[in-house]
């Protein structure tokens, strides 16, 4: 039987969320020290790799799909599809300089040495901005470079900003926003494509469930129109026995939750219940 090969990071920042995502998609697997394993209930083989190698494996069709940071796909200049943004592994690629560097504008980087693990992206940014700086390519611990005198600035991934802070660096320009993405081999044969389509549908259902909540409230008929206009989609309105009260059930996007709840309360909504959604198929 045909089997979809998926490449995941074998350890590191994307590992746990990638495994969690597959589990939420109902894909079961035994995890151990092995570098590949077959799912127990889905036609999928999971390959565990270093994240740097994933774009190339996808480009060559060694793996059919993969989960990797968008930053790496762009850095490695791979011609592969981005199917879905996954909402984890969020970070930005930023230029930072020592706290005592008097920075006012990009021109201040002219002729400076910048250490980075993302030379392609940095070089494209400098070219676009017409800055002539010297790129010093290093593969890890980039933030230490100015402290040991090998660069004047750095260009590295930042999430909380703590590493920059600890190393006395300040962020001055963001050149890319990134997160983990599902990527795919562009020339997948149709038998594999049909398995991939099932995976995409499941991932979308999980993503929707993660970003939405199920809302139940009670209200009187008086402000029903305003209450419904506050809720998107097609809320369900159910009359409550022998009263002028009704119950409203709706899906609500998590990012608007608190603002909407406060507005609904002002409109007279009572007994509000917000519940997590397990899966959301539409
Ligand atoms: O072993 P392997 O090669 O697979 O892993 P790796 O060590 O090269 O990568 P890993 O696990 O560090 O990162 C994998 C991916 O996670 C990256 O390609 C990004 O897409 C994403 N990601 C998200 C990050 C960060 N956040 C991040 N903060 N990758 C790296 N960092 C590093 C950054 O380089 C810096 O050293 O974390 C430090 C900064 O973190 P803050 O929180 O102090 O700002
Ligand atoms: Zn890596």
PDB file of N, CA and C in Angstrom, residues 121-208:
ATOM      1  N   UNK A 121      19.289  35.095   3.358  1.00  0.00           N
ATOM      2  CA  UNK A 121      18.242  36.084   3.654  1.00  0.00           C
ATOM      3  C   UNK A 121      18.854  37.433   4.005  1.00  0.00           C
ATOM      4  N   UNK A 122      19.952  37.393   4.763  1.00  0.00           N
ATOM      5  CA  UNK A 122      20.591  38.663   5.137  1.00  0.00           C
ATOM      6  C   UNK A 122      21.143  39.357   3.896  1.00  0.00           C
ATOM      7  N   UNK A 123      21.792  38.583   3.030  1.00  0.00           N
ATOM      8  CA  UNK A 123      22.398  39.180   1.847  1.00  0.00           C
ATOM      9  C   UNK A 123      21.311  39.816   0.949  1.00  0.00           C
ATOM     10  N   UNK A 124      20.166  39.129   0.805  1.00  0.00           N
ATOM     11  CA  UNK A 124      19.073  39.696  -0.010  1.00  0.00           C
ATOM     12  C   UNK A 124      18.566  40.997   0.612  1.00  0.00           C
ATOM     13  N   UNK A 125      18.455  41.006   1.944  1.00  0.00           N
ATOM     14  CA  UNK A 125      17.967  42.209   2.626  1.00  0.00           C
ATOM     15  C   UNK A 125      18.934  43.382   2.449  1.00  0.00           C
ATOM     16  N   UNK A 126      20.238  43.089   2.602  1.00  0.00           N
ATOM     17  CA  UNK A 126      21.242  44.164   2.489  1.00  0.00           C
ATOM     18  C   UNK A 126      21.280  44.708   1.061  1.00  0.00           C
ATOM     19  N   UNK A 127      21.141  43.780   0.112  1.00  0.00           N
ATOM     20  CA  UNK A 127      21.184  44.202  -1.290  1.00  0.00           C
ATOM     21  C   UNK A 127      19.994  45.133  -1.582  1.00  0.00           C
ATOM     22  N   UNK A 128      18.809  44.694  -1.134  1.00  0.00           N
ATOM     23  CA  UNK A 128      17.603  45.495  -1.353  1.00  0.00           C
ATOM     24  C   UNK A 128      17.733  46.867  -0.689  1.00  0.00           C
ATOM     25  N   UNK A 129      18.396  46.898   0.463  1.00  0.00           N
ATOM     26  CA  UNK A 129      18.522  48.158   1.202  1.00  0.00           C
ATOM     27  C   UNK A 129      19.775  48.941   0.797  1.00  0.00           C
ATOM     28  N   UNK A 130      20.520  48.406  -0.185  1.00  0.00           N
ATOM     29  CA  UNK A 130      21.753  49.042  -0.685  1.00  0.00           C
ATOM     30  C   UNK A 130      22.761  49.310   0.428  1.00  0.00           C
ATOM     31  N   UNK A 131      22.937  48.309   1.285  1.00  0.00           N
ATOM     32  CA  UNK A 131      23.934  48.413   2.347  1.00  0.00           C
ATOM     33  C   UNK A 131      25.074  47.459   2.011  1.00  0.00           C
ATOM     34  N   UNK A 132      26.295  47.960   2.082  1.00  0.00           N
ATOM     35  CA  UNK A 132      27.458  47.094   1.804  1.00  0.00           C
ATOM     36  C   UNK A 132      28.082  46.676   3.130  1.00  0.00           C
ATOM     37  N   UNK A 133      27.602  45.552   3.671  1.00  0.00           N
ATOM     38  CA  UNK A 133      28.184  45.043   4.922  1.00  0.00           C
ATOM     39  C   UNK A 133      28.868  43.715   4.622  1.00  0.00           C
ATOM     40  N   UNK A 134      29.693  43.247   5.566  1.00  0.00           N
ATOM     41  CA  UNK A 134      30.403  41.976   5.352  1.00  0.00           C
ATOM     42  C   UNK A 134      29.699  40.882   6.134  1.00  0.00           C
ATOM     43  N   UNK A 135      29.270  39.844   5.427  1.00  0.00           N
ATOM     44  CA  UNK A 135      28.523  38.775   6.096  1.00  0.00           C
ATOM     45  C   UNK A 135      29.490  37.695   6.575  1.00  0.00           C
ATOM     46  N   UNK A 136      29.370  37.386   7.861  1.00  0.00           N
ATOM     47  CA  UNK A 136      30.212  36.354   8.456  1.00  0.00           C
ATOM     48  C   UNK A 136      29.290  35.179   8.784  1.00  0.00           C
ATOM     49  N   UNK A 137      29.406  34.086   8.015  1.00  0.00           N
ATOM     50  CA  UNK A 137      28.477  32.949   8.180  1.00  0.00           C
ATOM     51  C   UNK A 137      28.944  32.032   9.306  1.00  0.00           C
ATOM     52  N   UNK A 138      28.120  31.925  10.360  1.00  0.00           N
ATOM     53  CA  UNK A 138      28.411  30.926  11.404  1.00  0.00           C
ATOM     54  C   UNK A 138      27.130  30.129  11.654  1.00  0.00           C
ATOM     55  N   UNK A 139      27.261  28.886  12.114  1.00  0.00           N
ATOM     56  CA  UNK A 139      26.059  28.049  12.151  1.00  0.00           C
ATOM     57  C   UNK A 139      25.344  28.040  13.500  1.00  0.00           C
ATOM     58  N   UNK A 140      25.979  28.492  14.556  1.00  0.00           N
ATOM     59  CA  UNK A 140      25.276  28.504  15.844  1.00  0.00           C
ATOM     60  C   UNK A 140      25.892  29.526  16.780  1.00  0.00           C
ATOM     61  N   UNK A 141      25.246  29.753  17.933  1.00  0.00           N
ATOM     62  CA  UNK A 141      25.705  30.723  18.941  1.00  0.00           C
ATOM     63  C   UNK A 141      26.096  32.055  18.312  1.00  0.00           C
ATOM     64  N   UNK A 142      25.245  32.508  17.413  1.00  0.00           N
ATOM     65  CA  UNK A 142      25.523  33.740  16.665  1.00  0.00           C
ATOM     66  C   UNK A 142      25.674  34.949  17.603  1.00  0.00           C
ATOM     67  N   UNK A 143      24.852  34.958  18.661  1.00  0.00           N
ATOM     68  CA  UNK A 143      24.795  36.153  19.527  1.00  0.00           C
ATOM     69  C   UNK A 143      26.093  36.448  20.247  1.00  0.00           C
ATOM     70  N   UNK A 144      26.978  35.449  20.298  1.00  0.00           N
ATOM     71  CA  UNK A 144      28.238  35.667  21.024  1.00  0.00           C
ATOM     72  C   UNK A 144      29.255  36.434  20.159  1.00  0.00           C
ATOM     73  N   UNK A 145      29.023  36.460  18.840  1.00  0.00           N
ATOM     74  CA  UNK A 145      30.029  36.987  17.898  1.00  0.00           C
ATOM     75  C   UNK A 145      30.539  38.397  18.244  1.00  0.00           C
ATOM     76  N   UNK A 146      29.675  39.380  18.529  1.00  0.00           N
ATOM     77  CA  UNK A 146      30.229  40.719  18.842  1.00  0.00           C
ATOM     78  C   UNK A 146      31.052  40.714  20.127  1.00  0.00           C
ATOM     79  N   UNK A 147      30.632  39.894  21.104  1.00  0.00           N
ATOM     80  CA  UNK A 147      31.354  39.856  22.391  1.00  0.00           C
ATOM     81  C   UNK A 147      32.754  39.303  22.246  1.00  0.00           C
ATOM     82  N   UNK A 148      32.977  38.428  21.247  1.00  0.00           N
ATOM     83  CA  UNK A 148      34.330  37.870  21.084  1.00  0.00           C
ATOM     84  C   UNK A 148      35.075  38.548  19.931  1.00  0.00           C
ATOM     85  N   UNK A 149      34.494  39.634  19.454  1.00  0.00           N
ATOM     86  CA  UNK A 149      35.196  40.490  18.502  1.00  0.00           C
ATOM     87  C   UNK A 149      35.198  40.019  17.054  1.00  0.00           C
ATOM     88  N   UNK A 150      34.335  39.059  16.705  1.00  0.00           N
ATOM     89  CA  UNK A 150      34.374  38.630  15.298  1.00  0.00           C
ATOM     90  C   UNK A 150      33.300  39.317  14.438  1.00  0.00           C
ATOM     91  N   UNK A 151      32.432  40.113  15.056  1.00  0.00           N
ATOM     92  CA  UNK A 151      31.482  40.877  14.235  1.00  0.00           C
ATOM     93  C   UNK A 151      31.045  42.137  14.978  1.00  0.00           C
ATOM     94  N   UNK A 152      30.438  43.061  14.205  1.00  0.00           N
ATOM     95  CA  UNK A 152      29.925  44.299  14.811  1.00  0.00           C
ATOM     96  C   UNK A 152      28.437  44.184  15.096  1.00  0.00           C
ATOM     97  N   UNK A 153      27.790  43.218  14.424  1.00  0.00           N
ATOM     98  CA  UNK A 153      26.338  43.053  14.567  1.00  0.00           C
ATOM     99  C   UNK A 153      26.013  41.586  14.319  1.00  0.00           C
ATOM    100  N   UNK A 154      24.759  41.205  14.599  1.00  0.00           N
ATOM    101  CA  UNK A 154      24.333  39.829  14.313  1.00  0.00           C
ATOM    102  C   UNK A 154      23.005  39.871  13.576  1.00  0.00           C
ATOM    103  N   UNK A 155      22.710  38.773  12.887  1.00  0.00           N
ATOM    104  CA  UNK A 155      21.380  38.627  12.297  1.00  0.00           C
ATOM    105  C   UNK A 155      20.955  37.213  12.652  1.00  0.00           C
ATOM    106  N   UNK A 156      19.973  37.087  13.574  1.00  0.00           N
ATOM    107  CA  UNK A 156      19.613  35.749  14.056  1.00  0.00           C
ATOM    108  C   UNK A 156      18.126  35.683  14.373  1.00  0.00           C
ATOM    109  N   UNK A 157      17.680  34.449  14.659  1.00  0.00           N
ATOM    110  CA  UNK A 157      16.276  34.256  15.021  1.00  0.00           C
ATOM    111  C   UNK A 157      16.056  34.725  16.451  1.00  0.00           C
ATOM    112  N   UNK A 158      14.918  35.363  16.658  1.00  0.00           N
ATOM    113  CA  UNK A 158      14.569  35.885  17.984  1.00  0.00           C
ATOM    114  C   UNK A 158      13.147  35.430  18.279  1.00  0.00           C
ATOM    115  N   UNK A 159      12.912  34.908  19.492  1.00  0.00           N
ATOM    116  CA  UNK A 159      11.516  34.701  19.878  1.00  0.00           C
ATOM    117  C   UNK A 159      11.182  35.541  21.100  1.00  0.00           C
ATOM    118  N   UNK A 160      11.739  35.220  22.284  1.00  0.00           N
ATOM    119  CA  UNK A 160      11.421  36.061  23.444  1.00  0.00           C
ATOM    120  C   UNK A 160      12.305  37.309  23.498  1.00  0.00           C
ATOM    121  N   UNK A 161      13.476  37.262  22.908  1.00  0.00           N
ATOM    122  CA  UNK A 161      14.414  38.390  22.977  1.00  0.00           C
ATOM    123  C   UNK A 161      15.406  38.237  24.126  1.00  0.00           C
ATOM    124  N   UNK A 162      15.236  37.161  24.917  1.00  0.00           N
ATOM    125  CA  UNK A 162      16.067  36.979  26.102  1.00  0.00           C
ATOM    126  C   UNK A 162      17.554  36.796  25.746  1.00  0.00           C
ATOM    127  N   UNK A 163      17.822  36.007  24.699  1.00  0.00           N
ATOM    128  CA  UNK A 163      19.220  35.739  24.325  1.00  0.00           C
ATOM    129  C   UNK A 163      19.922  37.033  23.922  1.00  0.00           C
ATOM    130  N   UNK A 164      19.218  37.898  23.187  1.00  0.00           N
ATOM    131  CA  UNK A 164      19.812  39.188  22.812  1.00  0.00           C
ATOM    132  C   UNK A 164      20.114  39.988  24.074  1.00  0.00           C
ATOM    133  N   UNK A 165      19.144  40.020  24.972  1.00  0.00           N
ATOM    134  CA  UNK A 165      19.276  40.807  26.198  1.00  0.00           C
ATOM    135  C   UNK A 165      20.482  40.341  27.019  1.00  0.00           C
ATOM    136  N   UNK A 166      20.577  39.007  27.180  1.00  0.00           N
ATOM    137  CA  UNK A 166      21.676  38.442  27.984  1.00  0.00           C
ATOM    138  C   UNK A 166      23.033  38.799  27.371  1.00  0.00           C
ATOM    139  N   UNK A 167      23.066  38.888  26.045  1.00  0.00           N
ATOM    140  CA  UNK A 167      24.338  39.178  25.365  1.00  0.00           C
ATOM    141  C   UNK A 167      24.531  40.662  25.065  1.00  0.00           C
ATOM    142  N   UNK A 168      23.736  41.506  25.747  1.00  0.00           N
ATOM    143  CA  UNK A 168      23.880  42.965  25.606  1.00  0.00           C
ATOM    144  C   UNK A 168      23.679  43.451  24.180  1.00  0.00           C
ATOM    145  N   UNK A 169      22.701  42.854  23.508  1.00  0.00           N
ATOM    146  CA  UNK A 169      22.434  43.269  22.127  1.00  0.00           C
ATOM    147  C   UNK A 169      21.046  43.881  22.058  1.00  0.00           C
ATOM    148  N   UNK A 170      20.857  44.806  21.104  1.00  0.00           N
ATOM    149  CA  UNK A 170      19.526  45.385  20.908  1.00  0.00           C
ATOM    150  C   UNK A 170      19.083  45.133  19.460  1.00  0.00           C
ATOM    151  N   UNK A 171      17.794  44.807  19.322  1.00  0.00           N
ATOM    152  CA  UNK A 171      17.240  44.478  18.009  1.00  0.00           C
ATOM    153  C   UNK A 171      16.991  45.786  17.254  1.00  0.00           C
ATOM    154  N   UNK A 172      17.436  45.853  15.980  1.00  0.00           N
ATOM    155  CA  UNK A 172      17.234  47.118  15.259  1.00  0.00           C
ATOM    156  C   UNK A 172      16.383  46.969  14.000  1.00  0.00           C
ATOM    157  N   UNK A 173      16.429  45.802  13.354  1.00  0.00           N
ATOM    158  CA  UNK A 173      15.613  45.608  12.138  1.00  0.00           C
ATOM    159  C   UNK A 173      15.137  44.164  12.084  1.00  0.00           C
ATOM    160  N   UNK A 174      13.843  43.966  11.760  1.00  0.00           N
ATOM    161  CA  UNK A 174      13.348  42.603  11.524  1.00  0.00           C
ATOM    162  C   UNK A 174      13.327  42.376  10.022  1.00  0.00           C
ATOM    163  N   UNK A 175      13.946  41.281   9.574  1.00  0.00           N
ATOM    164  CA  UNK A 175      13.948  41.081   8.116  1.00  0.00           C
ATOM    165  C   UNK A 175      12.999  39.973   7.667  1.00  0.00           C
ATOM    166  N   UNK A 176      12.507  39.163   8.611  1.00  0.00           N
ATOM    167  CA  UNK A 176      11.542  38.111   8.235  1.00  0.00           C
ATOM    168  C   UNK A 176      10.762  37.666   9.462  1.00  0.00           C
ATOM    169  N   UNK A 177       9.447  37.445   9.293  1.00  0.00           N
ATOM    170  CA  UNK A 177       8.632  36.819  10.339  1.00  0.00           C
ATOM    171  C   UNK A 177       8.490  35.358   9.926  1.00  0.00           C
ATOM    172  N   UNK A 178       8.654  34.453  10.864  1.00  0.00           N
ATOM    173  CA  UNK A 178       8.621  33.034  10.486  1.00  0.00           C
ATOM    174  C   UNK A 178       7.788  32.206  11.459  1.00  0.00           C
ATOM    175  N   UNK A 179       7.343  31.048  11.000  1.00  0.00           N
ATOM    176  CA  UNK A 179       6.709  30.050  11.860  1.00  0.00           C
ATOM    177  C   UNK A 179       6.838  28.704  11.161  1.00  0.00           C
ATOM    178  N   UNK A 180       6.484  27.636  11.853  1.00  0.00           N
ATOM    179  CA  UNK A 180       6.571  26.307  11.235  1.00  0.00           C
ATOM    180  C   UNK A 180       5.505  26.200  10.143  1.00  0.00           C
ATOM    181  N   UNK A 181       5.893  25.559   9.046  1.00  0.00           N
ATOM    182  CA  UNK A 181       4.935  25.378   7.943  1.00  0.00           C
ATOM    183  C   UNK A 181       4.937  23.913   7.520  1.00  0.00           C
ATOM    184  N   UNK A 182       3.821  23.519   6.912  1.00  0.00           N
ATOM    185  CA  UNK A 182       3.768  22.209   6.273  1.00  0.00           C
ATOM    186  C   UNK A 182       4.165  22.429   4.825  1.00  0.00           C
ATOM    187  N   UNK A 183       5.183  21.692   4.397  1.00  0.00           N
ATOM    188  CA  UNK A 183       5.677  21.888   3.047  1.00  0.00           C
ATOM    189  C   UNK A 183       5.549  20.578   2.273  1.00  0.00           C
ATOM    190  N   UNK A 184       5.532  20.670   0.934  1.00  0.00           N
ATOM    191  CA  UNK A 184       5.364  19.420   0.175  1.00  0.00           C
ATOM    192  C   UNK A 184       6.198  19.405  -1.096  1.00  0.00           C
ATOM    193  N   UNK A 185       6.497  18.195  -1.534  1.00  0.00           N
ATOM    194  CA  UNK A 185       7.203  17.945  -2.794  1.00  0.00           C
ATOM    195  C   UNK A 185       6.255  18.328  -3.935  1.00  0.00           C
ATOM    196  N   UNK A 186       6.685  19.193  -4.842  1.00  0.00           N
ATOM    197  CA  UNK A 186       5.740  19.692  -5.858  1.00  0.00           C
ATOM    198  C   UNK A 186       5.301  18.633  -6.872  1.00  0.00           C
ATOM    199  N   UNK A 187       6.043  17.535  -7.024  1.00  0.00           N
ATOM    200  CA  UNK A 187       5.696  16.577  -8.082  1.00  0.00           C
ATOM    201  C   UNK A 187       5.205  15.242  -7.521  1.00  0.00           C
ATOM    202  N   UNK A 188       4.446  15.293  -6.439  1.00  0.00           N
ATOM    203  CA  UNK A 188       3.960  14.064  -5.809  1.00  0.00           C
ATOM    204  C   UNK A 188       3.038  13.303  -6.754  1.00  0.00           C
ATOM    205  N   UNK A 189       3.193  11.971  -6.797  1.00  0.00           N
ATOM    206  CA  UNK A 189       2.290  11.225  -7.688  1.00  0.00           C
ATOM    207  C   UNK A 189       0.893  11.154  -7.073  1.00  0.00           C
ATOM    208  N   UNK A 190      -0.111  10.874  -7.933  1.00  0.00           N
ATOM    209  CA  UNK A 190      -1.493  11.085  -7.497  1.00  0.00           C
ATOM    210  C   UNK A 190      -1.896  10.165  -6.347  1.00  0.00           C
ATOM    211  N   UNK A 191      -1.318   8.943  -6.293  1.00  0.00           N
ATOM    212  CA  UNK A 191      -1.688   8.040  -5.193  1.00  0.00           C
ATOM    213  C   UNK A 191      -1.220   8.619  -3.848  1.00  0.00           C
ATOM    214  N   UNK A 192      -0.095   9.284  -3.858  1.00  0.00           N
ATOM    215  CA  UNK A 192       0.403   9.904  -2.617  1.00  0.00           C
ATOM    216  C   UNK A 192      -0.382  11.184  -2.330  1.00  0.00           C
ATOM    217  N   UNK A 193      -0.713  11.876  -3.429  1.00  0.00           N
ATOM    218  CA  UNK A 193      -1.433  13.147  -3.274  1.00  0.00           C
ATOM    219  C   UNK A 193      -2.752  12.924  -2.539  1.00  0.00           C
ATOM    220  N   UNK A 194      -3.416  11.793  -2.832  1.00  0.00           N
ATOM    221  CA  UNK A 194      -4.712  11.604  -2.183  1.00  0.00           C
ATOM    222  C   UNK A 194      -4.538  11.364  -0.680  1.00  0.00           C
ATOM    223  N   UNK A 195      -3.429  10.752  -0.278  1.00  0.00           N
ATOM    224  CA  UNK A 195      -3.191  10.609   1.176  1.00  0.00           C
ATOM    225  C   UNK A 195      -2.854  11.989   1.750  1.00  0.00           C
ATOM    226  N   UNK A 196      -2.041  12.748   0.992  1.00  0.00           N
ATOM    227  CA  UNK A 196      -1.648  14.082   1.469  1.00  0.00           C
ATOM    228  C   UNK A 196      -2.886  14.963   1.665  1.00  0.00           C
ATOM    229  N   UNK A 197      -3.856  14.852   0.737  1.00  0.00           N
ATOM    230  CA  UNK A 197      -5.078  15.684   0.852  1.00  0.00           C
ATOM    231  C   UNK A 197      -5.815  15.371   2.160  1.00  0.00           C
ATOM    232  N   UNK A 198      -5.840  14.088   2.536  1.00  0.00           N
ATOM    233  CA  UNK A 198      -6.519  13.718   3.798  1.00  0.00           C
ATOM    234  C   UNK A 198      -5.776  14.370   4.969  1.00  0.00           C
ATOM    235  N   UNK A 199      -4.445  14.310   4.910  1.00  0.00           N
ATOM    236  CA  UNK A 199      -3.650  14.937   5.979  1.00  0.00           C
ATOM    237  C   UNK A 199      -3.934  16.439   6.043  1.00  0.00           C
ATOM    238  N   UNK A 200      -3.960  17.115   4.889  1.00  0.00           N
ATOM    239  CA  UNK A 200      -4.199  18.573   4.877  1.00  0.00           C
ATOM    240  C   UNK A 200      -5.553  18.890   5.533  1.00  0.00           C
ATOM    241  N   UNK A 201      -6.583  18.089   5.176  1.00  0.00           N
ATOM    242  CA  UNK A 201      -7.928  18.329   5.742  1.00  0.00           C
ATOM    243  C   UNK A 201      -7.902  18.181   7.253  1.00  0.00           C
ATOM    244  N   UNK A 202      -7.212  17.140   7.720  1.00  0.00           N
ATOM    245  CA  UNK A 202      -7.164  16.926   9.176  1.00  0.00           C
ATOM    246  C   UNK A 202      -6.420  18.068   9.863  1.00  0.00           C
ATOM    247  N   UNK A 203      -5.320  18.517   9.250  1.00  0.00           N
ATOM    248  CA  UNK A 203      -4.554  19.615   9.859  1.00  0.00           C
ATOM    249  C   UNK A 203      -5.398  20.883   9.928  1.00  0.00           C
ATOM    250  N   UNK A 204      -6.148  21.145   8.848  1.00  0.00           N
ATOM    251  CA  UNK A 204      -6.993  22.353   8.865  1.00  0.00           C
ATOM    252  C   UNK A 204      -8.050  22.256   9.962  1.00  0.00           C
ATOM    253  N   UNK A 205      -8.616  21.048  10.134  1.00  0.00           N
ATOM    254  CA  UNK A 205      -9.643  20.865  11.176  1.00  0.00           C
ATOM    255  C   UNK A 205      -9.035  21.098  12.561  1.00  0.00           C
ATOM    256  N   UNK A 206      -7.822  20.617  12.761  1.00  0.00           N
ATOM    257  CA  UNK A 206      -7.162  20.803  14.062  1.00  0.00           C
ATOM    258  C   UNK A 206      -6.838  22.281  14.274  1.00  0.00           C
ATOM    259  N   UNK A 207      -6.341  22.937  13.224  1.00  0.00           N
ATOM    260  CA  UNK A 207      -5.992  24.356  13.345  1.00  0.00           C
ATOM    261  C   UNK A 207      -7.224  25.190  13.689  1.00  0.00           C
ATOM    262  N   UNK A 208      -8.337  24.903  12.982  1.00  0.00           N
ATOM    263  CA  UNK A 208      -9.567  25.670  13.264  1.00  0.00           C
ATOM    264  C   UNK A 208     -10.000  25.453  14.705  1.00  0.00           C
TER     265      UNK A 208
END
